[in-house]
JSON list of C-alpha atoms in Angstrom, two decimals:
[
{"chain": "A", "resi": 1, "resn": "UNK", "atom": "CA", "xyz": [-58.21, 70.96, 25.86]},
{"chain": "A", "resi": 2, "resn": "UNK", "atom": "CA", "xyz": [-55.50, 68.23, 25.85]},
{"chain": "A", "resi": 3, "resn": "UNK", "atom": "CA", "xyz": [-53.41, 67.03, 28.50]},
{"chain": "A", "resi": 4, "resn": "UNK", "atom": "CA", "xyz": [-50.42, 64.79, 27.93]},
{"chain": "A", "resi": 5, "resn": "UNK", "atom": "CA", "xyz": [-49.51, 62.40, 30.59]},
{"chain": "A", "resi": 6, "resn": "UNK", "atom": "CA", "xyz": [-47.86, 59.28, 31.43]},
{"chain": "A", "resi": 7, "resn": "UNK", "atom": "CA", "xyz": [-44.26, 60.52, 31.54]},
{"chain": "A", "resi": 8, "resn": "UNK", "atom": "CA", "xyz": [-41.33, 59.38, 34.09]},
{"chain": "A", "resi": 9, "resn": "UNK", "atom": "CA", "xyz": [-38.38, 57.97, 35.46]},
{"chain": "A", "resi": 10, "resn": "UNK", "atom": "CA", "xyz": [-36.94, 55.17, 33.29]},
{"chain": "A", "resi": 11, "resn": "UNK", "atom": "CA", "xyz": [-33.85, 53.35, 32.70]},
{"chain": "A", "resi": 12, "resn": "UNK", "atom": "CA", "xyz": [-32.08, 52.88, 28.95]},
{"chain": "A", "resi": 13, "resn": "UNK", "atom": "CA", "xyz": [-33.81, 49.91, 27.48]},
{"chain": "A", "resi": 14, "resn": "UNK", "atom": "CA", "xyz": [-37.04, 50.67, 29.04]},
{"chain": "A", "resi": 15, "resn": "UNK", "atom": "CA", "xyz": [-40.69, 51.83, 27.89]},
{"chain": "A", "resi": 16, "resn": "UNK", "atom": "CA", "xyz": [-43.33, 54.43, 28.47]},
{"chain": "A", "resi": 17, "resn": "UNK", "atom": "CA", "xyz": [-46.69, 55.19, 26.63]},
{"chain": "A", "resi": 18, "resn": "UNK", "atom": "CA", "xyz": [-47.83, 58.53, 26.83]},
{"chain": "A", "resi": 19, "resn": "UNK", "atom": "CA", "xyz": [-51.29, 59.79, 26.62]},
{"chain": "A", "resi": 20, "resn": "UNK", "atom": "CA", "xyz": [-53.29, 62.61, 25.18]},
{"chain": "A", "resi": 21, "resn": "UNK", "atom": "CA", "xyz": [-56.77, 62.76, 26.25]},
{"chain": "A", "resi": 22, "resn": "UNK", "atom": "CA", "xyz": [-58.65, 65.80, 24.68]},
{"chain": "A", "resi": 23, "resn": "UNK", "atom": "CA", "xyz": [-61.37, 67.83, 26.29]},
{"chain": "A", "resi": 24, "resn": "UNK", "atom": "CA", "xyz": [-64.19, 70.35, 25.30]},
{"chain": "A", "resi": 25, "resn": "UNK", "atom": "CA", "xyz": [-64.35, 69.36, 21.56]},
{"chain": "A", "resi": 26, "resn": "UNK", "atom": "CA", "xyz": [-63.47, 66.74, 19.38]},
{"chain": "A", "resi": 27, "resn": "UNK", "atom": "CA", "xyz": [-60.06, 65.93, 17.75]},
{"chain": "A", "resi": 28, "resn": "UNK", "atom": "CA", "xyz": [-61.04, 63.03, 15.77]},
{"chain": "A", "resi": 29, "resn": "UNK", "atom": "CA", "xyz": [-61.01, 64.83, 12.21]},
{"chain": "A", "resi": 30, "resn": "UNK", "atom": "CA", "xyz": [-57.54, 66.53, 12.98]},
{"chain": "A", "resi": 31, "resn": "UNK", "atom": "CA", "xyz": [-54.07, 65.18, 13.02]},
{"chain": "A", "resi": 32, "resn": "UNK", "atom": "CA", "xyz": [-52.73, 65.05, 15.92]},
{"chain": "A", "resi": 33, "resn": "UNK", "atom": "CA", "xyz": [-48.94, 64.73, 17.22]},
{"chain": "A", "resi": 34, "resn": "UNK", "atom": "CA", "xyz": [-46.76, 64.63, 19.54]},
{"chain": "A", "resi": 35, "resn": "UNK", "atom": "CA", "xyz": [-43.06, 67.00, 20.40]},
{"chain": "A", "resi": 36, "resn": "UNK", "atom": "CA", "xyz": [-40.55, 66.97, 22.64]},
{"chain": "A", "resi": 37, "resn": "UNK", "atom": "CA", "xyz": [-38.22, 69.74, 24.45]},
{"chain": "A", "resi": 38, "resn": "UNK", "atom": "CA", "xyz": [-34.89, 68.58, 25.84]},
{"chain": "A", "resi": 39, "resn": "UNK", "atom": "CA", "xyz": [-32.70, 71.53, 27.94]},
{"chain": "A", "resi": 40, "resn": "UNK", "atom": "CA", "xyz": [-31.89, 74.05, 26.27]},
{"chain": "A", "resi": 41, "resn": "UNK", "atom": "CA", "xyz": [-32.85, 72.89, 22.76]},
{"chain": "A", "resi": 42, "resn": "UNK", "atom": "CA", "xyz": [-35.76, 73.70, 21.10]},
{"chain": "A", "resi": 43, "resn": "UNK", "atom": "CA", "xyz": [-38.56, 71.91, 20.15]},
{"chain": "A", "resi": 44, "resn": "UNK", "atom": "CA", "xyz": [-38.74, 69.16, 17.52]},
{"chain": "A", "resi": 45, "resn": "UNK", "atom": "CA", "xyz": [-41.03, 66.76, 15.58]},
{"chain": "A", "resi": 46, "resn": "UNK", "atom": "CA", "xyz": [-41.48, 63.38, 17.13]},
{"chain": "A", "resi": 47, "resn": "UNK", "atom": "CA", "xyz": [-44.31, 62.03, 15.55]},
{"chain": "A", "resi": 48, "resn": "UNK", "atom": "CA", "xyz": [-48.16, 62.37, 14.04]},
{"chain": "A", "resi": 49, "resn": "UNK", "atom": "CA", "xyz": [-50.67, 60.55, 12.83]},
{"chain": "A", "resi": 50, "resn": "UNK", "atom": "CA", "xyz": [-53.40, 61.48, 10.16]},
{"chain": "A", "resi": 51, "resn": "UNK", "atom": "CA", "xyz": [-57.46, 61.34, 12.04]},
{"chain": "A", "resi": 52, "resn": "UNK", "atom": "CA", "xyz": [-58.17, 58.05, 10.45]},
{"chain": "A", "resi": 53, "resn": "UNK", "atom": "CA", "xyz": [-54.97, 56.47, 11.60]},
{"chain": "A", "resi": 54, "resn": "UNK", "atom": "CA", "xyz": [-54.12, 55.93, 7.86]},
{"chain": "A", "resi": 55, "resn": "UNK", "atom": "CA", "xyz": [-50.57, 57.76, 7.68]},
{"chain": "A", "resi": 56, "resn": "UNK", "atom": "CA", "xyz": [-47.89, 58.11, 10.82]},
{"chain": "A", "resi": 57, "resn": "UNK", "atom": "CA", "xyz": [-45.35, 60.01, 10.73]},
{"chain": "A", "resi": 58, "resn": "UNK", "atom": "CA", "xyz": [-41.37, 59.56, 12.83]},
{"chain": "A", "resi": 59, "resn": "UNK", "atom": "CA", "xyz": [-38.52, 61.77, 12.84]},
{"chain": "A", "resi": 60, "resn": "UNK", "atom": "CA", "xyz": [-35.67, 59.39, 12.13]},
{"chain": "A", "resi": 61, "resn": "UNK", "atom": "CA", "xyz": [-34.11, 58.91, 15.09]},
{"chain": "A", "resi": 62, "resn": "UNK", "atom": "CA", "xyz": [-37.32, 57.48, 16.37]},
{"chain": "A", "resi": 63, "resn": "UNK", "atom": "CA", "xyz": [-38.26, 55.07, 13.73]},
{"chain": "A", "resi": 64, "resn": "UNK", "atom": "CA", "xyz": [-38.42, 51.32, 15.04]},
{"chain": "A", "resi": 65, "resn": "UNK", "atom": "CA", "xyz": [-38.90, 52.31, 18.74]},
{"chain": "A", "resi": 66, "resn": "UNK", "atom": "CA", "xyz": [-41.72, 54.86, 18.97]},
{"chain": "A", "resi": 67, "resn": "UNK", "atom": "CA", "xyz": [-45.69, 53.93, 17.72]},
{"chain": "A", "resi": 68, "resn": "UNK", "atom": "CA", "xyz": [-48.27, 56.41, 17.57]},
{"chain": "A", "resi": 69, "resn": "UNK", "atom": "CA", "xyz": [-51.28, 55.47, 17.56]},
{"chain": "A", "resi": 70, "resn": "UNK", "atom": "CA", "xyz": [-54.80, 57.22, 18.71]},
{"chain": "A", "resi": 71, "resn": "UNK", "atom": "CA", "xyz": [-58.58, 55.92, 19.78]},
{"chain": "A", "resi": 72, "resn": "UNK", "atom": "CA", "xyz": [-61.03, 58.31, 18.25]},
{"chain": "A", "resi": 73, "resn": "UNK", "atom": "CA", "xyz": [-64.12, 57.39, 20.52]},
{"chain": "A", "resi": 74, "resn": "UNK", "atom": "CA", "xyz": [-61.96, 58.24, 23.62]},
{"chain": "A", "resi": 75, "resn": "UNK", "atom": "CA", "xyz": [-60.50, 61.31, 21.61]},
{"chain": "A", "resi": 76, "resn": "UNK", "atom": "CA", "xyz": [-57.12, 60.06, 22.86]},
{"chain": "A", "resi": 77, "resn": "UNK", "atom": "CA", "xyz": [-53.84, 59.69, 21.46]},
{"chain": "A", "resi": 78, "resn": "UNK", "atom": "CA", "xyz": [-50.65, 57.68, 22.57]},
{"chain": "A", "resi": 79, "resn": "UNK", "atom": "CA", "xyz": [-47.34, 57.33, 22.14]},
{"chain": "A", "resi": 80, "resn": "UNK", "atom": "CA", "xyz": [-45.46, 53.98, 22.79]},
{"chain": "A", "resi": 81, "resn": "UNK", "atom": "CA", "xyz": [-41.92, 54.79, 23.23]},
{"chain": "A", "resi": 82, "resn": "UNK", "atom": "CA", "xyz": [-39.93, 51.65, 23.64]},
{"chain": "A", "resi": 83, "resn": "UNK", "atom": "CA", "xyz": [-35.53, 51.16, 23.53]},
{"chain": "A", "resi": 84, "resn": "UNK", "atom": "CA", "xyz": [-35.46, 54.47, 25.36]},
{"chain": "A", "resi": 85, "resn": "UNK", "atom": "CA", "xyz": [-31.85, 55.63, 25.56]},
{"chain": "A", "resi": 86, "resn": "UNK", "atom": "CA", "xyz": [-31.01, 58.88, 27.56]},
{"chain": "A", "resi": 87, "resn": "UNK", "atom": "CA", "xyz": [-31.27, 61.95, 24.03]},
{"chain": "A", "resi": 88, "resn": "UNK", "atom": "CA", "xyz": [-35.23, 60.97, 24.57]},
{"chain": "A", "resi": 89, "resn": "UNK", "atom": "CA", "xyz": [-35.28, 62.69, 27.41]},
{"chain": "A", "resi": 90, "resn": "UNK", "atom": "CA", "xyz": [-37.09, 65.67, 27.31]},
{"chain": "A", "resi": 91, "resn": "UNK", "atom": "CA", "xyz": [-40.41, 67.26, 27.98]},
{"chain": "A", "resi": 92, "resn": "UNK", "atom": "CA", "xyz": [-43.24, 65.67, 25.36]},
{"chain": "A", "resi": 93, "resn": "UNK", "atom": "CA", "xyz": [-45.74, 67.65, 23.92]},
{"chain": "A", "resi": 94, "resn": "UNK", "atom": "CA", "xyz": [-49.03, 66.44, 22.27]},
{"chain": "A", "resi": 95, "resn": "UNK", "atom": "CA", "xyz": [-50.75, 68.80, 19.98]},
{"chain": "A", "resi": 96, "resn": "UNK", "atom": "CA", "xyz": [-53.38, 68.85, 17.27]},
{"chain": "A", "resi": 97, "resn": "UNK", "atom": "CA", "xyz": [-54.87, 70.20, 14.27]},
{"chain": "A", "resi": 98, "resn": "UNK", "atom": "CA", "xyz": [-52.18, 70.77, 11.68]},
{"chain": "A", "resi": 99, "resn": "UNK", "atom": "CA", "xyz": [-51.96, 71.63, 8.23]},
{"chain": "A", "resi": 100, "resn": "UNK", "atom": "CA", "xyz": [-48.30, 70.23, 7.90]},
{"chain": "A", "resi": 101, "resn": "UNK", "atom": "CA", "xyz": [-47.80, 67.06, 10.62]},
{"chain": "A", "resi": 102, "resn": "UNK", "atom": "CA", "xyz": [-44.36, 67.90, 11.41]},
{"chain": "A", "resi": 103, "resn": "UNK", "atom": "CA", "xyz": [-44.20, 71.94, 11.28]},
{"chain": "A", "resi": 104, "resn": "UNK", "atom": "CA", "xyz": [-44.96, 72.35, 14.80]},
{"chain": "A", "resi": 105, "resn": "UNK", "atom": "CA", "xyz": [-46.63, 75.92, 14.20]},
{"chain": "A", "resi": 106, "resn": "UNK", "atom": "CA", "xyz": [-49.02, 74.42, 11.80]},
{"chain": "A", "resi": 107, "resn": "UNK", "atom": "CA", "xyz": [-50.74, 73.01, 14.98]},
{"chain": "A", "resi": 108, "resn": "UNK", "atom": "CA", "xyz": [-53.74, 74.69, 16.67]},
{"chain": "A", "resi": 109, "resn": "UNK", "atom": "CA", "xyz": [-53.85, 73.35, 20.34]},
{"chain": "A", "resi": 110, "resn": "UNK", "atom": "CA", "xyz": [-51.14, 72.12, 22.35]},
{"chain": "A", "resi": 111, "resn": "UNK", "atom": "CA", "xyz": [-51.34, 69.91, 25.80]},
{"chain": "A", "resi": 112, "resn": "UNK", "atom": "CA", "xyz": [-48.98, 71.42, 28.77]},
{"chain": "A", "resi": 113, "resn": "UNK", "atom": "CA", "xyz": [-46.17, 68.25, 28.06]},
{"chain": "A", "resi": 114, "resn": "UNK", "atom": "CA", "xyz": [-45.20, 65.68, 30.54]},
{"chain": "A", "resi": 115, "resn": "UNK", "atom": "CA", "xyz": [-41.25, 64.99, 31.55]},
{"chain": "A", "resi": 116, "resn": "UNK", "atom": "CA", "xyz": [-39.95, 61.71, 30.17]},
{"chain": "A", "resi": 117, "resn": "UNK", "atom": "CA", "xyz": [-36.39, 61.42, 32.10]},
{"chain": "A", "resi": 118, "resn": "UNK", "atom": "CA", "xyz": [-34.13, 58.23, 30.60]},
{"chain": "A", "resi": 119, "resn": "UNK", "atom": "CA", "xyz": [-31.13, 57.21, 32.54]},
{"chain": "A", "resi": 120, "resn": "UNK", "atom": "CA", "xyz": [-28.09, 55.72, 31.67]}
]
């Protein structure tokens, strides 16, 4: 019911969005958020955003370089990530539905991730 996409191959410095399109029922009254998995770590907060776009949320070390933002009548969500150095790289997860935005088992449905790989 979502699906995360637009991850890749990119140098330090560079940008990505990411996407996350949901699919057989409506996310627009949820907050929604995104997490990432690097090797052999485990999985942490990036960002959320509240349905109405009122609040977003960063972990720290993304603050300045990373917008969330989301599109209600396309039930879509994105994630500009731009300065990317090489600790982004990880697999990105989108998810919604939460009670708390940054407690990742507070969320409901989870997309399958998408790779973001940042070279050095």
């Amino acid at each position: 019911q979502l699906q995360a996409s637009g991850g890749g191959l990119v140098q330090a410095g560079g940008s990505l969005r990411l996407s996350c399109a949901g699919s057989g029922r409506t996310f627009n009254l949820d907050t929604m958020g995104w997490f990432r998995q690097a090797p052999g770590k485990e999985r942490e907060f990036v960002a959320a955003i509240t349905w109405s776009s009122a609040r977003a949320y960063y972990t720290d070390s993304v603050k300045g370089r990373f917008t969330i933002s989301r599109d209600n009548p396309k039930n879509t969500m994105y994630l500009q990530m731009n300065s990317l150095k090489p600790e982004d790289t990880a697999v990105y997860y989108c998810a919604a539905k939460a009670s708390m935005p940054s407690v990742a088992t507070s969320y409901a449905y989870w997309g399958q991730g998408t790779l973001v790989t940042v070279s050095s």
